[in-house]
Short mmCIF file of C-alpha atoms in Angstrom, two decimals:
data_model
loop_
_atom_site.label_atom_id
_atom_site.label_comp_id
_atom_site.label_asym_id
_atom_site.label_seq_id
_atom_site.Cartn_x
_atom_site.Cartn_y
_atom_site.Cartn_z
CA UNK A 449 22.46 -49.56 48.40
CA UNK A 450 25.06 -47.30 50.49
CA UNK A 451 28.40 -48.17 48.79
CA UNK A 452 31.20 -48.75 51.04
CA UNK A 453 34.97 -48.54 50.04
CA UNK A 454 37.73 -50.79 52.04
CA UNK A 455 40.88 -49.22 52.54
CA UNK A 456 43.83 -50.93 53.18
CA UNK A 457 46.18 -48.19 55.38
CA UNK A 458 49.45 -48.92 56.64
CA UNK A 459 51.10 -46.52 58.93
CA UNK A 460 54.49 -46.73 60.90
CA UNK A 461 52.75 -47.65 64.47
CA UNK A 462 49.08 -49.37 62.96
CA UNK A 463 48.05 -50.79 60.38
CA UNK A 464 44.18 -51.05 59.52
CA UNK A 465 41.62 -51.84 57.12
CA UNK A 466 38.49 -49.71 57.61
CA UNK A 467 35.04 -49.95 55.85
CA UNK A 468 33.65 -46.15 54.86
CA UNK A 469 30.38 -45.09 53.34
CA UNK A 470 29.86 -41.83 50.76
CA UNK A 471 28.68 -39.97 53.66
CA UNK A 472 32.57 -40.55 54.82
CA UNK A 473 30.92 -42.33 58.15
CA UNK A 474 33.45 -45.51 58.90
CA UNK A 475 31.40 -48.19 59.34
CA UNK A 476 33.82 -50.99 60.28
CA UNK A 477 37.45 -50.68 61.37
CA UNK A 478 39.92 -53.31 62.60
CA UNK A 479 43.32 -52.25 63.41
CA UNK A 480 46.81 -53.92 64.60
CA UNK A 481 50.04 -52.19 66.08
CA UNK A 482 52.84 -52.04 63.24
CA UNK A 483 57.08 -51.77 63.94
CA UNK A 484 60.20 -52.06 62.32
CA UNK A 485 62.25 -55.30 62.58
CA UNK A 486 66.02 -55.62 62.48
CA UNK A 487 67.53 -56.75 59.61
CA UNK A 488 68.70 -60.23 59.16
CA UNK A 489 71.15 -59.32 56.65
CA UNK A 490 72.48 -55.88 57.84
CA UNK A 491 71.96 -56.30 61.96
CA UNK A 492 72.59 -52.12 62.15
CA UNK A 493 69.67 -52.25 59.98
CA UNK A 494 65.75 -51.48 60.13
CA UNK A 495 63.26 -52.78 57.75
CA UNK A 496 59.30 -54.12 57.97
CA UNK A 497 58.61 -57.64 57.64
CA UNK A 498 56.22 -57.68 54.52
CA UNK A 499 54.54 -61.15 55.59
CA UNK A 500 53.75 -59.56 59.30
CA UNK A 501 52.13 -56.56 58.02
CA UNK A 502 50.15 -58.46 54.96
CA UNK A 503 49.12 -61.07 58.04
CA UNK A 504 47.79 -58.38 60.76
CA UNK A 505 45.87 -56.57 57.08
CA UNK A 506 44.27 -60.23 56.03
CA UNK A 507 43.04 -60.53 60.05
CA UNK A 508 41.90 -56.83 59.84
CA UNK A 509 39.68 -57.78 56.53
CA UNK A 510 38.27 -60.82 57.64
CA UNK A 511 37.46 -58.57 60.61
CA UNK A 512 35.91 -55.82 58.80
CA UNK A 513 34.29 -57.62 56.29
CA UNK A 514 32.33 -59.79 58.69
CA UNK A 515 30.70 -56.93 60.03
CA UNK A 516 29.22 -55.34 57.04
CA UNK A 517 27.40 -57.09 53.91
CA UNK A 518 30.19 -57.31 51.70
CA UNK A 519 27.92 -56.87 48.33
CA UNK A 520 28.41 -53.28 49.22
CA UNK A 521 31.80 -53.08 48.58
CA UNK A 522 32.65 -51.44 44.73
CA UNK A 523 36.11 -51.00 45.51
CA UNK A 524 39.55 -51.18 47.61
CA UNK A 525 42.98 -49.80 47.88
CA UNK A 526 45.39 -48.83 49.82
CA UNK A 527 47.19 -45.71 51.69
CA UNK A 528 50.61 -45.72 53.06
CA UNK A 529 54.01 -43.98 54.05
CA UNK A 530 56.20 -42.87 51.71
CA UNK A 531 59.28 -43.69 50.20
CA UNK A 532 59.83 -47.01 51.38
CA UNK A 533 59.28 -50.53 49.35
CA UNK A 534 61.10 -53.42 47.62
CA UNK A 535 62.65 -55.37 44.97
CA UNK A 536 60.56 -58.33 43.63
CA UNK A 537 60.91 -60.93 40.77
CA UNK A 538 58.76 -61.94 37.92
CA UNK A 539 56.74 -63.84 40.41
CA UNK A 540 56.00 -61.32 43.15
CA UNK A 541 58.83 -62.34 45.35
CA UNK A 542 60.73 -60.02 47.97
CA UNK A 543 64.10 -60.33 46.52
CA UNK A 544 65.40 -58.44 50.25
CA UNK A 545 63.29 -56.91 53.04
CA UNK A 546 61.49 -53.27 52.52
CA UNK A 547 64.33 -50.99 54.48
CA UNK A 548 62.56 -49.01 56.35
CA UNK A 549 62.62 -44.99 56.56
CA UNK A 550 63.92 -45.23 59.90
CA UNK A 551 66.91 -47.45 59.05
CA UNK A 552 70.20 -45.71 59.22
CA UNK A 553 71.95 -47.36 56.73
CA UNK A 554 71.36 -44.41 53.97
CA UNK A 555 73.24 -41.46 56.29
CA UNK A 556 76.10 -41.93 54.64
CA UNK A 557 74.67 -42.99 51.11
CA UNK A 558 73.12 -39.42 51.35
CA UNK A 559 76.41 -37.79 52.49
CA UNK A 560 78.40 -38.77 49.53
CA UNK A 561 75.89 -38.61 47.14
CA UNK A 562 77.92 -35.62 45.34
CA UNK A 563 79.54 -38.41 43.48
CA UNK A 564 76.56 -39.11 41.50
CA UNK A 565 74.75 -35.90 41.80
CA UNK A 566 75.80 -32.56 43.73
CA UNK A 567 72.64 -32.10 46.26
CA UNK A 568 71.65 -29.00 45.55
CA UNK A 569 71.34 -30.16 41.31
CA UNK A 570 69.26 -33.08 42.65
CA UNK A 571 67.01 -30.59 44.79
CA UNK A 572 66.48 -28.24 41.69
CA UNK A 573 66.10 -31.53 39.28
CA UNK A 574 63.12 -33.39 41.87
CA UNK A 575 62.21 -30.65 43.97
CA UNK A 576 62.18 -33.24 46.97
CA UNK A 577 64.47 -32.16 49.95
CA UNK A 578 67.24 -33.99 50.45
CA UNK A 579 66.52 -36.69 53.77
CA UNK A 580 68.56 -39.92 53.95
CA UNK A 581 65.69 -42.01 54.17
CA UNK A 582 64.35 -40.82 50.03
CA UNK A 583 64.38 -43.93 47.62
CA UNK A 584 67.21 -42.74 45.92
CA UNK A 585 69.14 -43.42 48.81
CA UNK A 586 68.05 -46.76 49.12
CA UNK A 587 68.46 -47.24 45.17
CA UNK A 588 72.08 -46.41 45.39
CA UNK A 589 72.99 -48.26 48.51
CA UNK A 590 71.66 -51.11 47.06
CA UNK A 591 73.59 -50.52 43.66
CA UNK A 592 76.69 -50.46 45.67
CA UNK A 593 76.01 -53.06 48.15
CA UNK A 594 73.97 -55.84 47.01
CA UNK A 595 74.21 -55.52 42.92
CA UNK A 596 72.47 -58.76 42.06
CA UNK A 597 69.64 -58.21 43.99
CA UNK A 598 68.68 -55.20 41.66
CA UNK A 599 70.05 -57.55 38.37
CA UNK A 600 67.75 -60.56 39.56
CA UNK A 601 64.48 -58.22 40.01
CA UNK A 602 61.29 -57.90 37.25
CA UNK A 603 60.49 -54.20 39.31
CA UNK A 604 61.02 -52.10 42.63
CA UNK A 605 57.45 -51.87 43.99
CA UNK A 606 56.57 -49.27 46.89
CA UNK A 607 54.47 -50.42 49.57
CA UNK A 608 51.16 -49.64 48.61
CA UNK A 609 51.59 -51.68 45.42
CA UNK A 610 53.07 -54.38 47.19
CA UNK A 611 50.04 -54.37 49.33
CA UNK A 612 48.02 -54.02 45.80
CA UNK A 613 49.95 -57.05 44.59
CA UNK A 614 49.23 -59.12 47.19
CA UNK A 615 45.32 -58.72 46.05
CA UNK A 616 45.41 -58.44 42.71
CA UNK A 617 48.52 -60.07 41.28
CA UNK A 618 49.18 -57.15 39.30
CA UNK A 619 52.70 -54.73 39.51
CA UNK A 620 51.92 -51.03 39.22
CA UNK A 621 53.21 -48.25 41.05
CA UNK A 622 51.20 -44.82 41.82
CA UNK A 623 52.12 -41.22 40.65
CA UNK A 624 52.35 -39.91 44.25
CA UNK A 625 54.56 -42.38 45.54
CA UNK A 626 57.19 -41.80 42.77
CA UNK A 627 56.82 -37.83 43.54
CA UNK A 628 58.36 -38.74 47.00
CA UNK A 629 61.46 -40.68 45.91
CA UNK A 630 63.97 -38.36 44.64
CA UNK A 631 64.06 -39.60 41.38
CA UNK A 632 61.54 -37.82 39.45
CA UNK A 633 61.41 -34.62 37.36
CA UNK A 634 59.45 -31.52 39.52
CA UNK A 635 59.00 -29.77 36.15
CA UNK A 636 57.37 -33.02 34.30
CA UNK A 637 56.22 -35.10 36.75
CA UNK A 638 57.46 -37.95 35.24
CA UNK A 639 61.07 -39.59 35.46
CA UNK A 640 64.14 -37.65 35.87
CA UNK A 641 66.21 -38.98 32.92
CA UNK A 642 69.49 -36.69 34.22
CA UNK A 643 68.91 -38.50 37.81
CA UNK A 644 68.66 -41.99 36.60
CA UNK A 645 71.63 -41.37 34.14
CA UNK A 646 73.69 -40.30 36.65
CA UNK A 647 72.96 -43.31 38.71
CA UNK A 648 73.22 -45.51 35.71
CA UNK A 649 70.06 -47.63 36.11
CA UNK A 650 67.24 -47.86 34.17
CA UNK A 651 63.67 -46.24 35.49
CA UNK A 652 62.09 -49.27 33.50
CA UNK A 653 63.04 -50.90 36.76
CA UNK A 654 60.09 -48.85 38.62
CA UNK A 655 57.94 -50.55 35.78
CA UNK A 656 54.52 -48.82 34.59
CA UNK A 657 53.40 -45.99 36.65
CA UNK A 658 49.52 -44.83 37.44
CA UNK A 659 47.56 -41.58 38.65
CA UNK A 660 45.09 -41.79 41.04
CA UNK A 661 41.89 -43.46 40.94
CA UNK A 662 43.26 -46.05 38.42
CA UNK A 663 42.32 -49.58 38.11
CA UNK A 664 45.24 -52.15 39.41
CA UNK A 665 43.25 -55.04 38.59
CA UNK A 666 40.18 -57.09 40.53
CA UNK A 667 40.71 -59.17 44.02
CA UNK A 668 41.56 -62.87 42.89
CA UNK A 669 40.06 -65.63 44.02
CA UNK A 670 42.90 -66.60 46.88
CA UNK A 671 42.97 -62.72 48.34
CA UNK A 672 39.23 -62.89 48.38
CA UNK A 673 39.23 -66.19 50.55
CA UNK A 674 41.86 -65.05 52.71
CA UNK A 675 40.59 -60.93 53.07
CA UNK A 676 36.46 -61.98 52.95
CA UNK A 677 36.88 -59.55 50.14
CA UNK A 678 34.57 -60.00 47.12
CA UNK A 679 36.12 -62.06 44.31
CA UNK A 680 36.89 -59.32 41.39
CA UNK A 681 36.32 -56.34 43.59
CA UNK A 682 37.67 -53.47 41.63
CA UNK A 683 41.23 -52.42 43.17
CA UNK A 684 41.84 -48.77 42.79
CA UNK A 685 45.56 -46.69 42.95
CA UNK A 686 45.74 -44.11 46.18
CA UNK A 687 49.51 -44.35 47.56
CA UNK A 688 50.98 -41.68 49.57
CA UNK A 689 48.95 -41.31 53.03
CA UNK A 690 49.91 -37.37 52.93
CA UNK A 691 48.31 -36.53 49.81
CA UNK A 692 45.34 -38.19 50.49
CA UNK A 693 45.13 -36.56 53.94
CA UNK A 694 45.62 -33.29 52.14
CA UNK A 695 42.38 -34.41 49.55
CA UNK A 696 40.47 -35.66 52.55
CA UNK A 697 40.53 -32.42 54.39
CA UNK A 698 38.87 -30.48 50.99
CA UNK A 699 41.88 -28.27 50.97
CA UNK A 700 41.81 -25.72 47.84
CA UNK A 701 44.75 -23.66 46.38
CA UNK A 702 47.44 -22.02 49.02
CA UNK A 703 45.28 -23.88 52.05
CA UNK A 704 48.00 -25.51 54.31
CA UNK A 705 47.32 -28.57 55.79
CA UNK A 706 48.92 -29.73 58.46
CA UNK A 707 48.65 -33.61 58.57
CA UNK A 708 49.98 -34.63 62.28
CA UNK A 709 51.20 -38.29 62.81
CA UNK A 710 54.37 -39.87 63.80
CA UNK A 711 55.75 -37.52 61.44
CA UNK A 712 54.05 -33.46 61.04
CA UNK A 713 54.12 -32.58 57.66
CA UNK A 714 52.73 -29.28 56.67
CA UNK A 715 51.69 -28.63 52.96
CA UNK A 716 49.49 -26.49 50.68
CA UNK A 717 48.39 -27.67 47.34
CA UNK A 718 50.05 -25.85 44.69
CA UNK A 719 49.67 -25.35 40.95
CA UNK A 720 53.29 -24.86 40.07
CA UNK A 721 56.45 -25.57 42.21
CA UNK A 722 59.75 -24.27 42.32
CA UNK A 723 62.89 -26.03 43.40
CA UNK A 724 65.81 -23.76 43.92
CA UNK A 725 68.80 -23.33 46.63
CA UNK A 726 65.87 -20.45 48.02
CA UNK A 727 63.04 -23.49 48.68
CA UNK A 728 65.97 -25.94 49.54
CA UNK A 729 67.06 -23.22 52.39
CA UNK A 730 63.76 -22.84 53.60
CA UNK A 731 63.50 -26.74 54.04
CA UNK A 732 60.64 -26.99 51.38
CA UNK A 733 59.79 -30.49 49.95
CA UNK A 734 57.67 -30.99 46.91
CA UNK A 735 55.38 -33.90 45.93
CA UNK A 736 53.22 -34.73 43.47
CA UNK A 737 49.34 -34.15 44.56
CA UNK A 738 46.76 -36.73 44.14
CA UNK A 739 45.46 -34.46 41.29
CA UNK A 740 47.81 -35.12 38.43
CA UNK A 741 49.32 -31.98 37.39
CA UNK A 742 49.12 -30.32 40.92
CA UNK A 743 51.71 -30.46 43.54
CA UNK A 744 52.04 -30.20 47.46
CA UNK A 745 54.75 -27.86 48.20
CA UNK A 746 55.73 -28.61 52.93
CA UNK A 747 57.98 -28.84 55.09
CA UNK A 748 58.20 -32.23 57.61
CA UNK A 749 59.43 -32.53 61.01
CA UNK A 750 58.80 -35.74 63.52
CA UNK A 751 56.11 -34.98 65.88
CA UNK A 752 53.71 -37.65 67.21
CA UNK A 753 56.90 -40.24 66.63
CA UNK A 754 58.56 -37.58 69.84
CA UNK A 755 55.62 -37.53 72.02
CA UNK A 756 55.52 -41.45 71.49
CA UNK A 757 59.24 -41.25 72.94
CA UNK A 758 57.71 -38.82 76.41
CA UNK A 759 54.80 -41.17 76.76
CA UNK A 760 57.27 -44.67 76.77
CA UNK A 761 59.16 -42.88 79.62
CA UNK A 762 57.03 -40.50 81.37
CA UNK A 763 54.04 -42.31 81.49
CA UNK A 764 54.64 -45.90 80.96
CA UNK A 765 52.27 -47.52 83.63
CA UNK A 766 49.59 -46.30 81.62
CA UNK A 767 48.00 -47.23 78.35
CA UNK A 768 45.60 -46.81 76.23
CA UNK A 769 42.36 -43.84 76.37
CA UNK A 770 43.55 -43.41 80.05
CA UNK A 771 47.00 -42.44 79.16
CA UNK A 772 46.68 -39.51 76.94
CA UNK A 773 43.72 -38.00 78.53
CA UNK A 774 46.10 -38.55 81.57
CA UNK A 775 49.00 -36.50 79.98
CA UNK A 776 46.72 -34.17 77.96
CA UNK A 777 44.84 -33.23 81.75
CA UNK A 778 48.43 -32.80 83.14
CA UNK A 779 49.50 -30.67 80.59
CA UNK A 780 46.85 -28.60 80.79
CA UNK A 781 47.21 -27.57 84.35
CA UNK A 782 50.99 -26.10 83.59
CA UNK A 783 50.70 -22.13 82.47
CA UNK A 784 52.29 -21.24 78.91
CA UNK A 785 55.83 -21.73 78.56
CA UNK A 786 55.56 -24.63 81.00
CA UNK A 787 57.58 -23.06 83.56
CA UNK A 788 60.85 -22.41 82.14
CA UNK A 789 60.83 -26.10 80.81
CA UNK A 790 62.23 -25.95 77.14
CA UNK A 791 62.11 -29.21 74.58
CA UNK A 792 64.00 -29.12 71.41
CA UNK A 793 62.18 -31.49 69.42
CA UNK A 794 64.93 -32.83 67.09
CA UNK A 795 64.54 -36.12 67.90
CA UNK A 796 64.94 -37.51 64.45
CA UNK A 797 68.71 -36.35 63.90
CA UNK A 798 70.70 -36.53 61.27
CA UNK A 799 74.49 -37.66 61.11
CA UNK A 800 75.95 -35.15 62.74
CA UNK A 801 73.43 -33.68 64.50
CA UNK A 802 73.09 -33.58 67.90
CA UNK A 803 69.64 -34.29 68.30
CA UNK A 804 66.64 -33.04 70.79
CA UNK A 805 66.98 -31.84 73.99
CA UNK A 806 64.94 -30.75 77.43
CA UNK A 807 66.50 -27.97 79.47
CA UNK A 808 65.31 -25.93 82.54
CA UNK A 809 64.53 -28.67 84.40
CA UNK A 810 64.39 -27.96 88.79
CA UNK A 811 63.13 -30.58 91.47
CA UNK A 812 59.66 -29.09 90.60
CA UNK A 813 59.30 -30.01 87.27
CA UNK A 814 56.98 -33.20 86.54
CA UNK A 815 56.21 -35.05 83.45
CA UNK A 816 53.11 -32.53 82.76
CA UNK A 817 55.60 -29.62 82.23
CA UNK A 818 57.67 -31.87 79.79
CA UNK A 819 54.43 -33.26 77.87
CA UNK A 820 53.64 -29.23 77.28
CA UNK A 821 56.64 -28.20 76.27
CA UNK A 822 56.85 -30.84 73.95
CA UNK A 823 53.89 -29.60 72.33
CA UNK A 824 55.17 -25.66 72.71
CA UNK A 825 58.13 -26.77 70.72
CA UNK A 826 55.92 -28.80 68.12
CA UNK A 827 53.46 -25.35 67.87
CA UNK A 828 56.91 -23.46 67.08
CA UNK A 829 57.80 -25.60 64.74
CA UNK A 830 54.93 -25.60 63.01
CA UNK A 831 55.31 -21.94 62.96
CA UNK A 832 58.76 -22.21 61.48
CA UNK A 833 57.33 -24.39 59.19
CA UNK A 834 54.31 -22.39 57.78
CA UNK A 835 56.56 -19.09 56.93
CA UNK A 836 59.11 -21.72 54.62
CA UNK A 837 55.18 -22.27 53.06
CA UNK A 838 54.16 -19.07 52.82
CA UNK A 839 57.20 -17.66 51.07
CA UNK A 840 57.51 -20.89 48.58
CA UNK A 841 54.49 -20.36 47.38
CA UNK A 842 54.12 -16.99 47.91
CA UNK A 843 50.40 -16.50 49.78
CA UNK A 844 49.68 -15.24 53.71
CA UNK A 845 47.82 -18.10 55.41
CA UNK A 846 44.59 -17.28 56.84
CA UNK A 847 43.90 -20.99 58.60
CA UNK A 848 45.70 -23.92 59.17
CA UNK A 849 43.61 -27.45 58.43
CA UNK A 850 44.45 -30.07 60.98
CA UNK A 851 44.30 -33.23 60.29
CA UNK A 852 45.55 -36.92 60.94
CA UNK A 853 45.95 -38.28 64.48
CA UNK A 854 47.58 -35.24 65.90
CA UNK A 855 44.25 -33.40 65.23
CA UNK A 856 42.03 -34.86 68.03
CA UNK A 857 44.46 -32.86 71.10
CA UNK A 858 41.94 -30.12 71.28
CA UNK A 859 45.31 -28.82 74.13
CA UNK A 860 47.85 -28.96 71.32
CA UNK A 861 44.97 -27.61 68.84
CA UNK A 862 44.88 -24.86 71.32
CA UNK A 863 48.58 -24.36 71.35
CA UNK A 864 49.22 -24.38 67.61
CA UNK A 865 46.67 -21.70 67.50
CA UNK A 866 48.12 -19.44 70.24
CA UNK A 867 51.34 -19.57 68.94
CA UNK A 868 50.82 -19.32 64.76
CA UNK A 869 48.13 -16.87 65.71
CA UNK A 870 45.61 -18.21 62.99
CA UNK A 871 42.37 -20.32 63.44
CA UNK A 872 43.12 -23.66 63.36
CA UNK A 873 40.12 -25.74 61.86
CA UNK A 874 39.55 -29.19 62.43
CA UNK A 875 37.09 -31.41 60.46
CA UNK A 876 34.23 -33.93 61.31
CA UNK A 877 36.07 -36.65 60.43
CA UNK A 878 39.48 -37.45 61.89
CA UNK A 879 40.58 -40.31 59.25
CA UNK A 880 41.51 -37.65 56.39
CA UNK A 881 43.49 -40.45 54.43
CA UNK A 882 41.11 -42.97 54.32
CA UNK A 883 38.32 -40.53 53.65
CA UNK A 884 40.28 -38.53 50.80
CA UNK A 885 41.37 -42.24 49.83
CA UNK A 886 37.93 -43.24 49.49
CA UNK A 887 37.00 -40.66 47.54
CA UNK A 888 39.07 -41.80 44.50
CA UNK A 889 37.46 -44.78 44.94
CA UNK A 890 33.75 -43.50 44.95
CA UNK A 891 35.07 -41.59 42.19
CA UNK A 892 36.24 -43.96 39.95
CA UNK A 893 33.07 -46.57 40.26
CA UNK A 894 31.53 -43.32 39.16
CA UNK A 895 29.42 -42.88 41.97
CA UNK A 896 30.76 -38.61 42.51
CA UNK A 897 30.93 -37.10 39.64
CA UNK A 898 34.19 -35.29 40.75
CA UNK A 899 36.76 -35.35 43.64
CA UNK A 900 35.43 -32.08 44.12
CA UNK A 901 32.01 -33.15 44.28
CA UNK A 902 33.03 -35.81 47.12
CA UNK A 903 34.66 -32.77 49.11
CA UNK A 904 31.49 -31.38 49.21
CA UNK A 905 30.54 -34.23 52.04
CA UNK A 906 33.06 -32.73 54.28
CA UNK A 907 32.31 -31.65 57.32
CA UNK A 908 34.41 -29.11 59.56
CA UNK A 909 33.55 -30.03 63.41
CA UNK A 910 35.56 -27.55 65.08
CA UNK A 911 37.82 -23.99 64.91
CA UNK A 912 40.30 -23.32 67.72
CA UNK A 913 40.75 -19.63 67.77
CA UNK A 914 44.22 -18.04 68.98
CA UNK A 915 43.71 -16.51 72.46
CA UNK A 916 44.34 -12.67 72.10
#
């Protein structure tokens, strides 16, 4: 028997449930467009409606499932975002909707935070930069605006355990999604007893917290009816989508990664971090890896969530394969430095900020020069980004690993390339989450010996080499 593993991945624009053998060859994949909602209670507000995304991941299942023999399955779990999840009661109940990452409700939660915490304490404490959208944020606004939701609750669950609640019936968060939150310890890796002093709430409310690769509990009999999963399937922790992109690309020591979605977030696996007002001016963020002990010491920056914004208005009559082979041949036929066309990629601003930009534009320019200098400005950035790496944790890069959905632009490949003048390698297979994912999985049913054994299945497919 070829084992397969099902993983359950929800991202900010799909969510999917794909079938994957050892080989890291995806056998089955369903997948359904995902978006935030307003909020019913806070109309400024942005948050995901829990019972849409656990609907579209059911229909994926059934989906998946019916096109592979399901005795091969020896285990499941499940990949998001970060940061992001919700309140629920002793019965698994959304006390209030996940706020979403994207809601703006936490700007100014994260501009007076000084009153619990001075910033640059909370960066040296956690080691996690300081963004609006960390669960901290949402912790505090929630302490300050809705009280009783936070008295009435059994445990705050992020998404992935949600999404592993919703199988299993059991309530445990994962290692890597606490890492991202803001609320953790850099130094211990566990809680942060000065943060959650400060804040004066308990961390028992995050309830009991896993590593990687352990066992949540086994499908129950109404998730396997309604997923076409196997009743007592083993369900295994993963969490973060980053860290398992980083695993999935069989990175090593001071090997950045650069895993390209809505959001670009570059990273090298570390064996010691250091959180000071040096890494917090360089922009540095740090986060637990998948391998306890370890972390990922990066930089993010939207990317994919930008060029989503030029193909809505540049290239709207268009969809699907056709559009971005459309904007990727377009692109293509403008020189370097797109003709004097200049994008500042800011999109995602902060209060305050006055956000991206395009300049140089004549009665010659056409979408094509604004697609490539949209990804000149992401290749700079990522440039930008890599020397913050490089001095955090103190190595010279000799490659860059692409991976994520960014990764299949063999143009923007091209570009990064040119422009960080290093070989940027991309591997076999393009799903780096789910693979990495799956090899916890494989892993843990015991059939690799080590994660490092599993990375030995990897398989690098191309290297773009900077033109000289």
């Amino acid at each position: 028997m070829n084992p397969l593993a099902i993983i359950f991945d929800c991202g900010a624009t799909n969510v999917r449930v794909v079938a994957i053998n050892m080989q890291g060859e995806i056998e089955a994949l369903q997948s359904y467009p995902n978006q935030t909602e307003t909020d019913p209670n806070y109309l400024e507000g942005r948050i995901w409606d829990f019972d849409a995304i656990w609907n579209k991941l059911l229909r994926a299942c059934k989906s998946v499932t019916s096109q592979i023999d399901p005795n091969r399955i020896v285990g499941v779990t499940t990949t998001t975002f970060g940061v992001d999840g919700a309140f629920v009661d002793a019965e698994g109940k959304l006390l209030y909707p996940i706020i979403s990452w994207q809601c703006p409700r936490t700007i100014p939660i994260l501009d007076n935070i000084s009153k619990y915490l001075p910033v640059d304490e909370l960066y040296t404490e956690s080691g996690v930069f300081p963004y609006n959208f960390n669960t901290i944020n949402k912790l505090i606004w929630f302490k300050e605006n809705r009280p009783e939701i936070i008295d009435q609750s059994e445990v705050f669950l992020f998404m992935p355990s949600l999404l592993n609640m919703r199988l299993t019936g059991a309530k445990c968060n994962d290692n890597t999604m606490m890492g991202t939150s803001m609320l953790t310890s850099v130094a211990s890796q566990n809680f942060s007893e000065k943060i959650f002093e400060k804040l004066q709430i308990s961390p028992t409310i995050f309830g009991k917290v896993g590593a990687s690769g352990d066992v949540v509990g086994k499908v129950t009999s109404s998730a396997s009816k309604e997923t076409g999963l196997p009743e007592g399937t083993p369900v295994y922790l993963a969490g973060h989508d980053t860290q398992f992109a980083i695993i999935g690309s069989g990175a090593d020591i001071n090997q950045p990664v650069l895993s390209s979605g809505t959001w670009e977030i570059l990273m090298t696996r570390s064996e010691k971090a250091t959180s000071t007002p040096r890494e917090l001016d360089l922009g540095i963020t740090t986060e637990f890896d998948a391998e306890k002990g370890k972390y990922n010491i990066g930089v993010n920056y939207i990317a994919s969530g930008m060029l989503e914004w030029i193909k809505r208005n540049f290239y709207g009559s268009l969809s699907g394969s056709e559009c971005y082979e459309t904007m990727i041949r377009e692109a293509s036929q403008i020189p370097q430095g797109a003709e004097g066309v200049k994008l500042n990629p800011d999109f995602y601003a902060t209060q305050g900020a006055s956000g991206g930009s395009i300049e140089g534009l004549t009665l010659h320019t056409t979408r094509g020069h604004i697609y490539r200098a949209a990804l000149e400005a992401l290749a700079f950035k990522l440039k930008e980004a890599l020397n913050s790496v490089e001095k955090a944790g103190n190595f010279k890069a000799e490659s860059i690993i692409c991976v994520g959905g960014g990764s299949k632009n063999a143009l923007w490949n091209q570009i990064r390339a040119d422009v960080c003048g290093i070989p940027v390698k991309v591997i076999e297979q393009k799903e780096t989450t789910v693979l990495g994912a799956s090899f916890y999985v494989f892993t843990s049913a015991g059939f690799f010996k080590s994660i490092k054994e599993a990375q030995q299945t990897i398989k690098e497919s191309n290297i773009f080499y900077p033109n000289k």
